Structures are given as C-alpha cells and as structure tokens.
Short mmCIF file of C-alpha atoms (C1' of nucleotides) in Angstrom, two decimals:
data_model
loop_
_atom_site.label_atom_id
_atom_site.label_comp_id
_atom_site.label_asym_id
_atom_site.label_seq_id
_atom_site.Cartn_x
_atom_site.Cartn_y
_atom_site.Cartn_z
CA UNK A 1 -22.37 -30.37 29.06
CA UNK A 2 -25.62 -32.29 29.03
CA UNK A 3 -24.28 -35.38 30.74
CA UNK A 4 -20.85 -36.22 32.14
CA UNK A 5 -20.28 -39.00 29.61
CA UNK A 6 -21.78 -37.13 26.69
CA UNK A 7 -18.80 -37.42 24.40
CA UNK A 8 -18.05 -41.07 25.06
CA UNK A 9 -20.40 -42.18 22.34
CA UNK A 10 -19.13 -39.60 19.91
CA UNK A 11 -17.97 -41.31 16.75
CA UNK A 12 -15.14 -38.81 16.29
CA UNK A 13 -11.76 -39.61 17.85
CA UNK A 14 -10.93 -35.94 18.20
CA UNK A 15 -14.13 -35.31 20.13
CA UNK A 16 -13.44 -38.14 22.54
CA UNK A 17 -9.90 -36.97 23.11
CA UNK A 18 -11.05 -33.44 23.77
CA UNK A 19 -13.55 -34.80 26.24
CA UNK A 20 -10.86 -36.59 28.21
CA UNK A 21 -8.04 -34.06 28.24
CA UNK A 22 -9.66 -30.93 26.86
CA UNK A 23 -10.09 -28.96 30.07
CA UNK A 24 -7.97 -26.22 31.51
CA UNK A 25 -5.74 -28.37 33.72
CA UNK A 26 -5.43 -32.00 32.62
CA UNK A 27 -3.02 -31.44 29.79
CA UNK A 28 -0.92 -29.07 31.86
CA UNK A 29 -0.61 -31.71 34.55
CA UNK A 30 0.42 -34.24 31.93
CA UNK A 31 2.92 -31.80 30.51
CA UNK A 32 4.47 -31.40 33.94
CA UNK A 33 4.67 -35.15 34.39
CA UNK A 34 6.50 -35.34 31.07
CA UNK A 35 8.96 -32.90 32.55
CA UNK A 36 9.57 -35.12 35.53
CA UNK A 37 7.09 -33.77 38.04
CA UNK A 38 5.42 -36.40 40.14
CA UNK A 39 3.97 -35.08 43.36
CA UNK A 40 0.76 -33.41 44.38
CA UNK A 41 2.35 -30.43 46.05
CA UNK A 42 4.60 -29.75 43.09
CA UNK A 43 1.66 -29.73 40.71
CA UNK A 44 -0.21 -27.46 43.04
CA UNK A 45 2.54 -24.88 43.37
CA UNK A 46 3.54 -25.00 39.75
CA UNK A 47 0.04 -24.65 38.33
CA UNK A 48 -1.51 -22.50 41.03
CA UNK A 49 -4.62 -24.64 40.85
CA UNK A 50 -6.94 -25.16 43.82
CA UNK A 51 -6.24 -28.31 45.78
CA UNK A 52 -9.67 -29.83 45.34
CA UNK A 53 -9.60 -29.25 41.60
CA UNK A 54 -6.14 -30.76 41.35
CA UNK A 55 -7.29 -33.73 43.38
CA UNK A 56 -10.25 -34.20 41.08
CA UNK A 57 -8.18 -33.93 37.88
CA UNK A 58 -5.59 -36.38 39.15
CA UNK A 59 -8.34 -38.85 39.96
CA UNK A 60 -9.82 -38.48 36.51
CA UNK A 61 -6.43 -38.90 34.88
CA UNK A 62 -5.80 -42.04 36.92
CA UNK A 63 -9.27 -43.25 36.07
CA UNK A 64 -8.66 -42.62 32.38
CA UNK A 65 -5.46 -44.68 32.75
CA UNK A 66 -3.29 -41.78 31.70
CA UNK A 67 -1.56 -41.60 35.07
CA UNK A 68 -1.11 -44.17 37.77
CA UNK A 69 -0.06 -43.99 41.40
CA UNK A 70 2.91 -45.74 42.85
CA UNK A 71 4.96 -45.53 45.99
CA UNK A 72 7.31 -42.59 46.11
CA UNK A 73 10.78 -43.30 44.84
CA UNK A 74 12.38 -41.50 47.79
CA UNK A 75 12.07 -42.77 51.32
CA UNK A 76 8.76 -41.07 52.11
CA UNK A 77 5.57 -43.02 52.59
CA UNK A 78 3.74 -40.89 50.06
CA UNK A 79 2.58 -41.64 46.55
CA UNK A 80 3.60 -40.21 43.26
CA UNK A 81 2.01 -40.02 39.84
CA UNK A 82 3.60 -41.50 36.75
CA UNK A 83 2.54 -41.85 33.15
CA UNK A 84 1.12 -45.10 31.88
CA UNK A 85 1.88 -46.20 28.34
CA UNK A 86 -1.39 -44.61 27.31
CA UNK A 87 -0.32 -41.41 29.00
CA UNK A 88 3.07 -41.40 27.36
CA UNK A 89 1.46 -41.71 23.98
CA UNK A 90 0.05 -38.24 24.57
CA UNK A 91 3.52 -36.94 23.91
CA UNK A 92 2.82 -35.95 20.28
CA UNK A 93 -0.21 -33.99 21.42
CA UNK A 94 1.78 -32.01 23.94
CA UNK A 95 4.57 -31.42 21.45
CA UNK A 96 2.16 -30.26 18.77
CA UNK A 97 0.51 -27.83 21.15
CA UNK A 98 3.85 -26.57 22.35
CA UNK A 99 5.09 -25.99 18.85
CA UNK A 100 1.97 -24.19 17.76
CA UNK A 101 2.08 -21.99 20.82
CA UNK A 102 5.74 -21.19 20.34
CA UNK A 103 5.25 -20.22 16.74
CA UNK A 104 2.06 -18.25 17.02
CA UNK A 105 1.46 -17.12 20.57
CA UNK A 106 4.78 -15.54 21.46
CA UNK A 107 6.39 -12.30 20.49
CA UNK A 108 9.79 -12.53 18.86
CA UNK A 109 12.39 -12.89 21.57
CA UNK A 110 9.82 -13.39 24.30
CA UNK A 111 10.98 -15.80 26.94
CA UNK A 112 9.09 -19.03 27.38
CA UNK A 113 9.68 -21.55 30.09
CA UNK A 114 7.55 -24.22 31.56
CA UNK A 115 7.81 -24.85 35.25
CA UNK A 116 7.20 -21.77 37.33
CA UNK A 117 6.30 -21.67 40.98
CA UNK A 118 3.15 -19.58 41.11
CA UNK A 119 3.93 -18.26 44.56
CA UNK A 120 7.60 -17.39 44.34
CA UNK A 121 7.42 -16.67 40.60
CA UNK A 122 10.70 -18.51 40.24
CA UNK A 123 11.36 -21.39 37.86
CA UNK A 124 11.08 -24.81 39.38
CA UNK A 125 14.41 -26.65 39.17
CA UNK A 126 14.42 -29.14 36.33
CA UNK A 127 13.82 -32.64 37.57
CA UNK A 128 14.68 -34.64 34.53
CA UNK A 129 11.99 -36.59 32.72
CA UNK A 130 11.72 -40.16 33.86
CA UNK A 131 9.43 -42.70 32.30
CA UNK A 132 7.26 -45.17 34.13
CA UNK A 133 9.82 -47.92 33.99
CA UNK A 134 12.64 -45.67 35.09
CA UNK A 135 14.20 -45.04 31.70
CA UNK A 136 14.86 -41.50 30.66
CA UNK A 137 12.52 -39.76 28.26
CA UNK A 138 13.71 -37.57 25.46
CA UNK A 139 13.40 -34.00 26.67
CA UNK A 140 10.59 -32.07 25.04
CA UNK A 141 12.85 -29.45 23.50
CA UNK A 142 14.88 -32.06 21.70
CA UNK A 143 11.76 -33.71 20.37
CA UNK A 144 10.52 -30.40 19.06
CA UNK A 145 13.60 -30.09 16.92
CA UNK A 146 13.26 -33.60 15.63
CA UNK A 147 9.61 -33.28 14.67
CA UNK A 148 10.21 -30.00 12.99
CA UNK B 1 -10.88 -18.62 35.53
CA UNK B 2 -9.82 -15.54 37.45
CA UNK B 3 -9.60 -13.22 34.46
CA UNK B 4 -10.37 -13.78 30.78
CA UNK B 5 -6.78 -13.17 29.72
CA UNK B 6 -5.23 -15.07 32.58
CA UNK B 7 -3.14 -17.43 30.49
CA UNK B 8 -1.83 -14.86 28.05
CA UNK B 9 1.08 -14.04 30.30
CA UNK B 10 1.83 -17.68 30.97
CA UNK B 11 5.40 -18.42 30.04
CA UNK B 12 4.49 -21.90 28.83
CA UNK B 13 3.53 -22.35 25.18
CA UNK B 14 1.33 -25.32 26.00
CA UNK B 15 -0.62 -23.27 28.52
CA UNK B 16 -1.24 -20.48 26.06
CA UNK B 17 -2.35 -22.91 23.39
CA UNK B 18 -4.73 -24.60 25.77
CA UNK B 19 -6.12 -21.22 26.67
CA UNK B 20 -6.91 -20.40 23.04
CA UNK B 21 -8.28 -23.70 21.76
CA UNK B 22 -8.69 -25.75 24.93
CA UNK B 23 -12.43 -25.54 25.32
CA UNK B 24 -15.10 -28.01 24.34
CA UNK B 25 -15.92 -26.60 20.92
CA UNK B 26 -13.10 -24.59 19.31
CA UNK B 27 -10.99 -27.51 18.23
CA UNK B 28 -14.01 -29.42 16.95
CA UNK B 29 -14.96 -26.45 14.80
CA UNK B 30 -11.41 -26.30 13.48
CA UNK B 31 -11.47 -30.01 12.80
CA UNK B 32 -14.64 -29.58 10.75
CA UNK B 33 -13.10 -26.75 8.79
CA UNK B 34 -10.17 -29.04 8.01
CA UNK B 35 -12.73 -31.44 6.62
CA UNK B 36 -14.13 -28.82 4.32
CA UNK B 37 -16.95 -27.40 6.39
CA UNK B 38 -17.39 -23.67 6.11
CA UNK B 39 -20.83 -22.47 7.08
CA UNK B 40 -22.53 -21.56 10.32
CA UNK B 41 -25.52 -23.82 9.85
CA UNK B 42 -23.34 -26.80 9.01
CA UNK B 43 -21.28 -26.34 12.15
CA UNK B 44 -24.43 -25.99 14.17
CA UNK B 45 -26.07 -29.16 12.88
CA UNK B 46 -22.91 -31.20 12.92
CA UNK B 47 -21.85 -30.28 16.43
CA UNK B 48 -25.25 -29.84 18.02
CA UNK B 49 -23.97 -26.73 19.77
CA UNK B 50 -26.23 -23.85 20.73
CA UNK B 51 -26.29 -21.02 18.21
CA UNK B 52 -25.10 -18.34 20.58
CA UNK B 53 -22.18 -20.46 21.75
CA UNK B 54 -21.23 -21.26 18.18
CA UNK B 55 -21.43 -17.59 17.30
CA UNK B 56 -19.19 -16.74 20.22
CA UNK B 57 -16.61 -19.42 19.43
CA UNK B 58 -16.45 -18.42 15.77
CA UNK B 59 -15.85 -14.83 16.80
CA UNK B 60 -13.08 -15.86 19.14
CA UNK B 61 -11.48 -18.03 16.48
CA UNK B 62 -11.61 -15.18 14.00
CA UNK B 63 -10.25 -12.87 16.65
CA UNK B 64 -7.41 -15.28 17.36
CA UNK B 65 -6.69 -15.26 13.62
CA UNK B 66 -7.30 -18.97 13.33
CA UNK B 67 -10.30 -18.51 11.06
CA UNK B 68 -11.30 -15.67 8.83
CA UNK B 69 -14.50 -14.75 7.05
CA UNK B 70 -14.88 -14.34 3.35
CA UNK B 71 -17.70 -14.17 0.87
CA UNK B 72 -19.34 -17.48 0.16
CA UNK B 73 -17.93 -19.35 -2.79
CA UNK B 74 -21.40 -20.15 -4.09
CA UNK B 75 -23.75 -17.46 -5.34
CA UNK B 76 -25.28 -16.65 -1.93
CA UNK B 77 -24.64 -13.36 -0.21
CA UNK B 78 -23.55 -15.10 2.98
CA UNK B 79 -20.15 -15.53 4.51
CA UNK B 80 -18.07 -18.56 5.13
CA UNK B 81 -15.24 -19.40 7.48
CA UNK B 82 -11.85 -20.51 6.25
CA UNK B 83 -8.57 -21.30 7.94
CA UNK B 84 -5.79 -18.76 8.03
CA UNK B 85 -2.19 -19.92 7.80
CA UNK B 86 -2.09 -19.84 11.59
CA UNK B 87 -5.20 -21.99 11.67
CA UNK B 88 -3.83 -24.47 9.19
CA UNK B 89 -0.76 -24.92 11.31
CA UNK B 90 -3.05 -26.46 13.92
CA UNK B 91 -3.16 -29.52 11.70
CA UNK B 92 -0.56 -31.48 13.68
CA UNK B 93 -2.52 -30.84 16.86
CA UNK B 94 -5.72 -32.20 15.37
CA UNK B 95 -3.90 -35.17 13.90
CA UNK B 96 -2.18 -35.97 17.18
CA UNK B 97 -5.47 -35.85 19.05
CA UNK B 98 -7.16 -37.96 16.43
CA UNK B 99 -4.47 -40.59 16.54
CA UNK B 100 -4.46 -40.77 20.30
CA UNK B 101 -8.22 -41.06 20.39
CA UNK B 102 -8.24 -43.75 17.74
CA UNK B 103 -5.65 -45.83 19.53
CA UNK B 104 -6.89 -45.49 23.07
CA UNK B 105 -10.50 -44.44 23.15
CA UNK B 106 -12.10 -46.91 20.78
CA UNK B 107 -12.95 -50.55 21.09
CA UNK B 108 -11.48 -52.85 18.50
CA UNK B 109 -13.63 -52.73 15.41
CA UNK B 110 -15.67 -49.80 16.67
CA UNK B 111 -16.69 -47.45 13.92
CA UNK B 112 -15.40 -43.92 14.01
CA UNK B 113 -16.46 -41.18 11.70
CA UNK B 114 -16.34 -37.47 11.96
CA UNK B 115 -19.19 -35.52 10.51
CA UNK B 116 -22.56 -36.53 11.90
CA UNK B 117 -25.74 -34.50 11.79
CA UNK B 118 -26.87 -34.34 15.39
CA UNK B 119 -30.52 -34.15 14.43
CA UNK B 120 -30.81 -36.79 11.76
CA UNK B 121 -28.00 -38.91 13.18
CA UNK B 122 -26.79 -39.44 9.66
CA UNK B 123 -23.27 -38.74 8.41
CA UNK B 124 -22.82 -35.42 6.71
CA UNK B 125 -21.75 -35.89 3.09
CA UNK B 126 -18.05 -35.33 2.69
CA UNK B 127 -17.31 -31.92 1.30
CA UNK B 128 -13.68 -32.27 0.44
CA UNK B 129 -11.09 -30.26 2.34
CA UNK B 130 -10.20 -27.02 0.65
CA UNK B 131 -7.54 -24.69 1.90
CA UNK B 132 -7.77 -20.95 2.16
CA UNK B 133 -6.24 -20.34 -1.22
CA UNK B 134 -8.38 -22.94 -2.91
CA UNK B 135 -5.82 -25.74 -3.07
CA UNK B 136 -6.82 -29.12 -1.79
CA UNK B 137 -5.65 -30.26 1.63
CA UNK B 138 -4.46 -33.75 2.32
CA UNK B 139 -7.38 -35.62 3.88
CA UNK B 140 -6.92 -36.31 7.57
CA UNK B 141 -7.08 -40.07 7.21
CA UNK B 142 -4.24 -40.09 4.73
CA UNK B 143 -2.15 -37.88 6.95
CA UNK B 144 -2.70 -40.20 9.86
CA UNK B 145 -1.15 -43.03 7.90
CA UNK B 146 1.77 -40.93 6.85
CA UNK B 147 2.56 -39.64 10.31
CA UNK B 148 2.30 -43.07 11.79
"C1'" DC C 1 2.56 -33.65 52.97
"C1'" DA C 2 -1.42 -35.08 50.54
"C1'" DG C 3 -5.29 -34.76 50.23
"C1'" DT C 4 -10.90 -34.14 51.73
"C1'" DA C 5 -14.97 -31.29 52.88
"C1'" DT C 6 -17.56 -26.97 52.40
"C1'" DC C 7 -19.03 -22.90 50.69
"C1'" DC C 8 -19.53 -19.66 47.16
"C1'" DC C 9 -19.48 -17.56 42.76
"C1'" DT C 10 -18.72 -16.92 37.96
"C1'" DC C 11 -19.23 -18.25 33.48
"C1'" DA C 12 -19.98 -21.71 29.87
"C1'" DA C 13 -23.60 -23.70 27.82
"C1'" DG C 14 -28.42 -24.68 26.51
"C1'" DA C 15 -33.16 -23.17 25.07
"C1'" DT C 16 -35.79 -20.17 22.82
"C1'" DA C 17 -37.51 -16.06 20.63
"C1'" DC C 18 -36.38 -12.62 17.57
"C1'" DT C 19 -34.14 -9.90 13.36
"C1'" DG C 20 -32.09 -8.55 8.71
"C1'" DC D 1 -29.86 -18.53 6.46
"C1'" DA D 2 -27.03 -16.45 9.78
"C1'" DG D 3 -26.86 -14.77 13.32
"C1'" DT D 4 -28.39 -11.63 18.02
"C1'" DA D 5 -30.82 -11.09 22.55
"C1'" DT D 6 -32.39 -12.82 26.75
"C1'" DC D 7 -33.03 -16.04 30.41
"C1'" DT D 8 -31.81 -19.98 33.14
"C1'" DT D 9 -29.12 -23.68 34.78
"C1'" DG D 10 -25.32 -26.33 36.36
"C1'" DA D 11 -20.71 -27.42 36.27
"C1'" DG D 12 -16.01 -25.72 36.91
"C1'" DG D 13 -13.24 -23.53 39.62
"C1'" DG D 14 -11.39 -20.77 43.77
"C1'" DA D 15 -10.69 -20.12 48.93
"C1'" DT D 16 -10.27 -22.03 53.06
"C1'" DA D 17 -10.61 -25.06 56.98
"C1'" DC D 18 -9.90 -29.56 58.29
"C1'" DT D 19 -7.78 -34.59 58.67
"C1'" DG D 20 -4.57 -38.76 58.72
#
DNA sequence: CAGTATCCCTCAAGATACTG
DNA sequence: CAGTATCTTGAGGGATACTG
C-alpha cells in the first residue's frame, strides 16, 4: 500500500472495513475471541502465527478499539483480550464469512471445526463465549441457523 | 504465507473464506460488480489499482468461480465480468462489512459513497446492479435498511 | 507466560512499456 | 480497450533469541 493510512479517507465503508480487518490474521483473532479465547499464548498456538506478528495485530486491534485489555479473570497477573462493543458488532461479518465458507469452500461431508492447536493438531477445548461484561454470547453455530 | 494453498486445508470456514477474498482488492472488486460494474477499465479507474494486479485478481476470482467472463452486452467485442451464483452469495458479507464500516468508521455526517474515479476524483455514474441472468439486484443501500 | 528485538526473505503491489 | 511483460520496492510475515 502507498501509505499506512491510505484507506482511511476512502469514501466507501467497505474499503475502510477491509483496511482495518482485511488482513490474514485480524479476523481470525476476532473469531477466536468470539469463541471465548482471550490469551496471547492461546491465539499463538491456535493460529500458528509468529509471535511478533500476533503482537502487532493485537496492538492494532486494540488501537482500532475492536479489542481491549483487562486483567486476567483467573488469579494470574497477566492480561487478557476482550471484545469491545465495536468488536462485538463484527459478529455479522464473521457469521457471513463462516456461512459462505461452509456453503462453498467445503466438500460434502467434510469436517469443519474452528479451534485447532497447530502444534498438536488437536482441537482446543471449547471455552465458552463470554462477552465483555461477562454475559454469555450466543454460540456462532446457533446464530448461523437463525440468520439462515 | 508459507505456501499459496496454505489455508485450503484449514478446518475453519472463516479461515478459508479469508484466504479466498481476504486481500486488499478482491472484495472491493466484488463490491463494484454488485454495483453494476463489469469492465476491466472501470475497475481500474475506480479502484486505482495497478493493471497487472487487477488482472491477477480477476483471474483468481474467475478461478474461484466467484466471477465469470462473458461477451460484452454492448456491441463491442470485449468481455465483461459477472457474478456467478457463488459470487452473489457473497452479498451478506459485503453488506455486513458495509454496515460495520458505516457505523464505526465514519464521523457523524461524513459523506460516504462507493464508486469514485481515482483520477478525476469524481463519482462514477451509477450503472444499476444487474445480476448474472439479467435480473435486477436489490441496491446495496436498500438492503442495508432491510437487514438492519 | 507474554511479549520484544532482530534478521531475513518472499511476495504483493506499483510503475511503466508493450501488444492484439 | 484489455490486457501482458518486466522491473523494482517495501511491507508482511516467519524464525529465533531474548527479557521482565
């Protein structure tokens, strides 16, 4: 791209959105947060992304006010990432992409799951989606049915 | 990316979708086709993208069966690009991105339009969305209202 | 554990000239 | 007009070592 902020003056909403979340990793991080994932190491293992890239994307997502950091809910002194209201409103985007992919990018009967540990190759145990304020989110699968 | 096809074996539908249309230009091309744009030169002027990149993206979109080529509807001997059924089913994705962008990426009262000629800076005259089989598509703006 | 700091390399993207 | 061919650049991304 010519300049880092090149799309920010684009008059098209789609173009601006693509500029913010239209890279290889951002939306996948957001998707994982929707599925209850909150910590750096979990993102890293699940996505198989390099640590520096992950660090950079998380910063950009926080900067774009899609994610925000807060103290970990368990005892540890570490931080965790949660969706802001702006981030949660990306839900329809993720659902639309998921639906399109399911319908057009999979063979009949092919298995599709979401959270896989890139090292062990095993599914990551489901953590249960939790919203920023602690209330439960509707699981993605359920929402897919509803939208359809 | 490690290999060109790296995401094709991803078990997550969102990941595969992002791999197909998650670059800077593909979705913007598709958006323009939804708005009735069909020709190479129009894409080029509207998006300001380099010709070789545009050529490459159009090929990939045709290859992914999102667009297909057909003889131009006017007298000319040239081709034009139209959406396949698979391509048209990307509509919810484009709408979701547009809505999110409108709500979160624009100042109050800021003007947002879609088709701008990157050289003249003037809006491209609206061409009227036409589907693959010649029937009219619901304009994006209308759909936004309905979905909301 | 959650990052930061380096180094390196590939590829996406732009510019431009050329062709049918 | 609708591309193709060629060259160059810089950002995106990976690997790895290091730090609080």
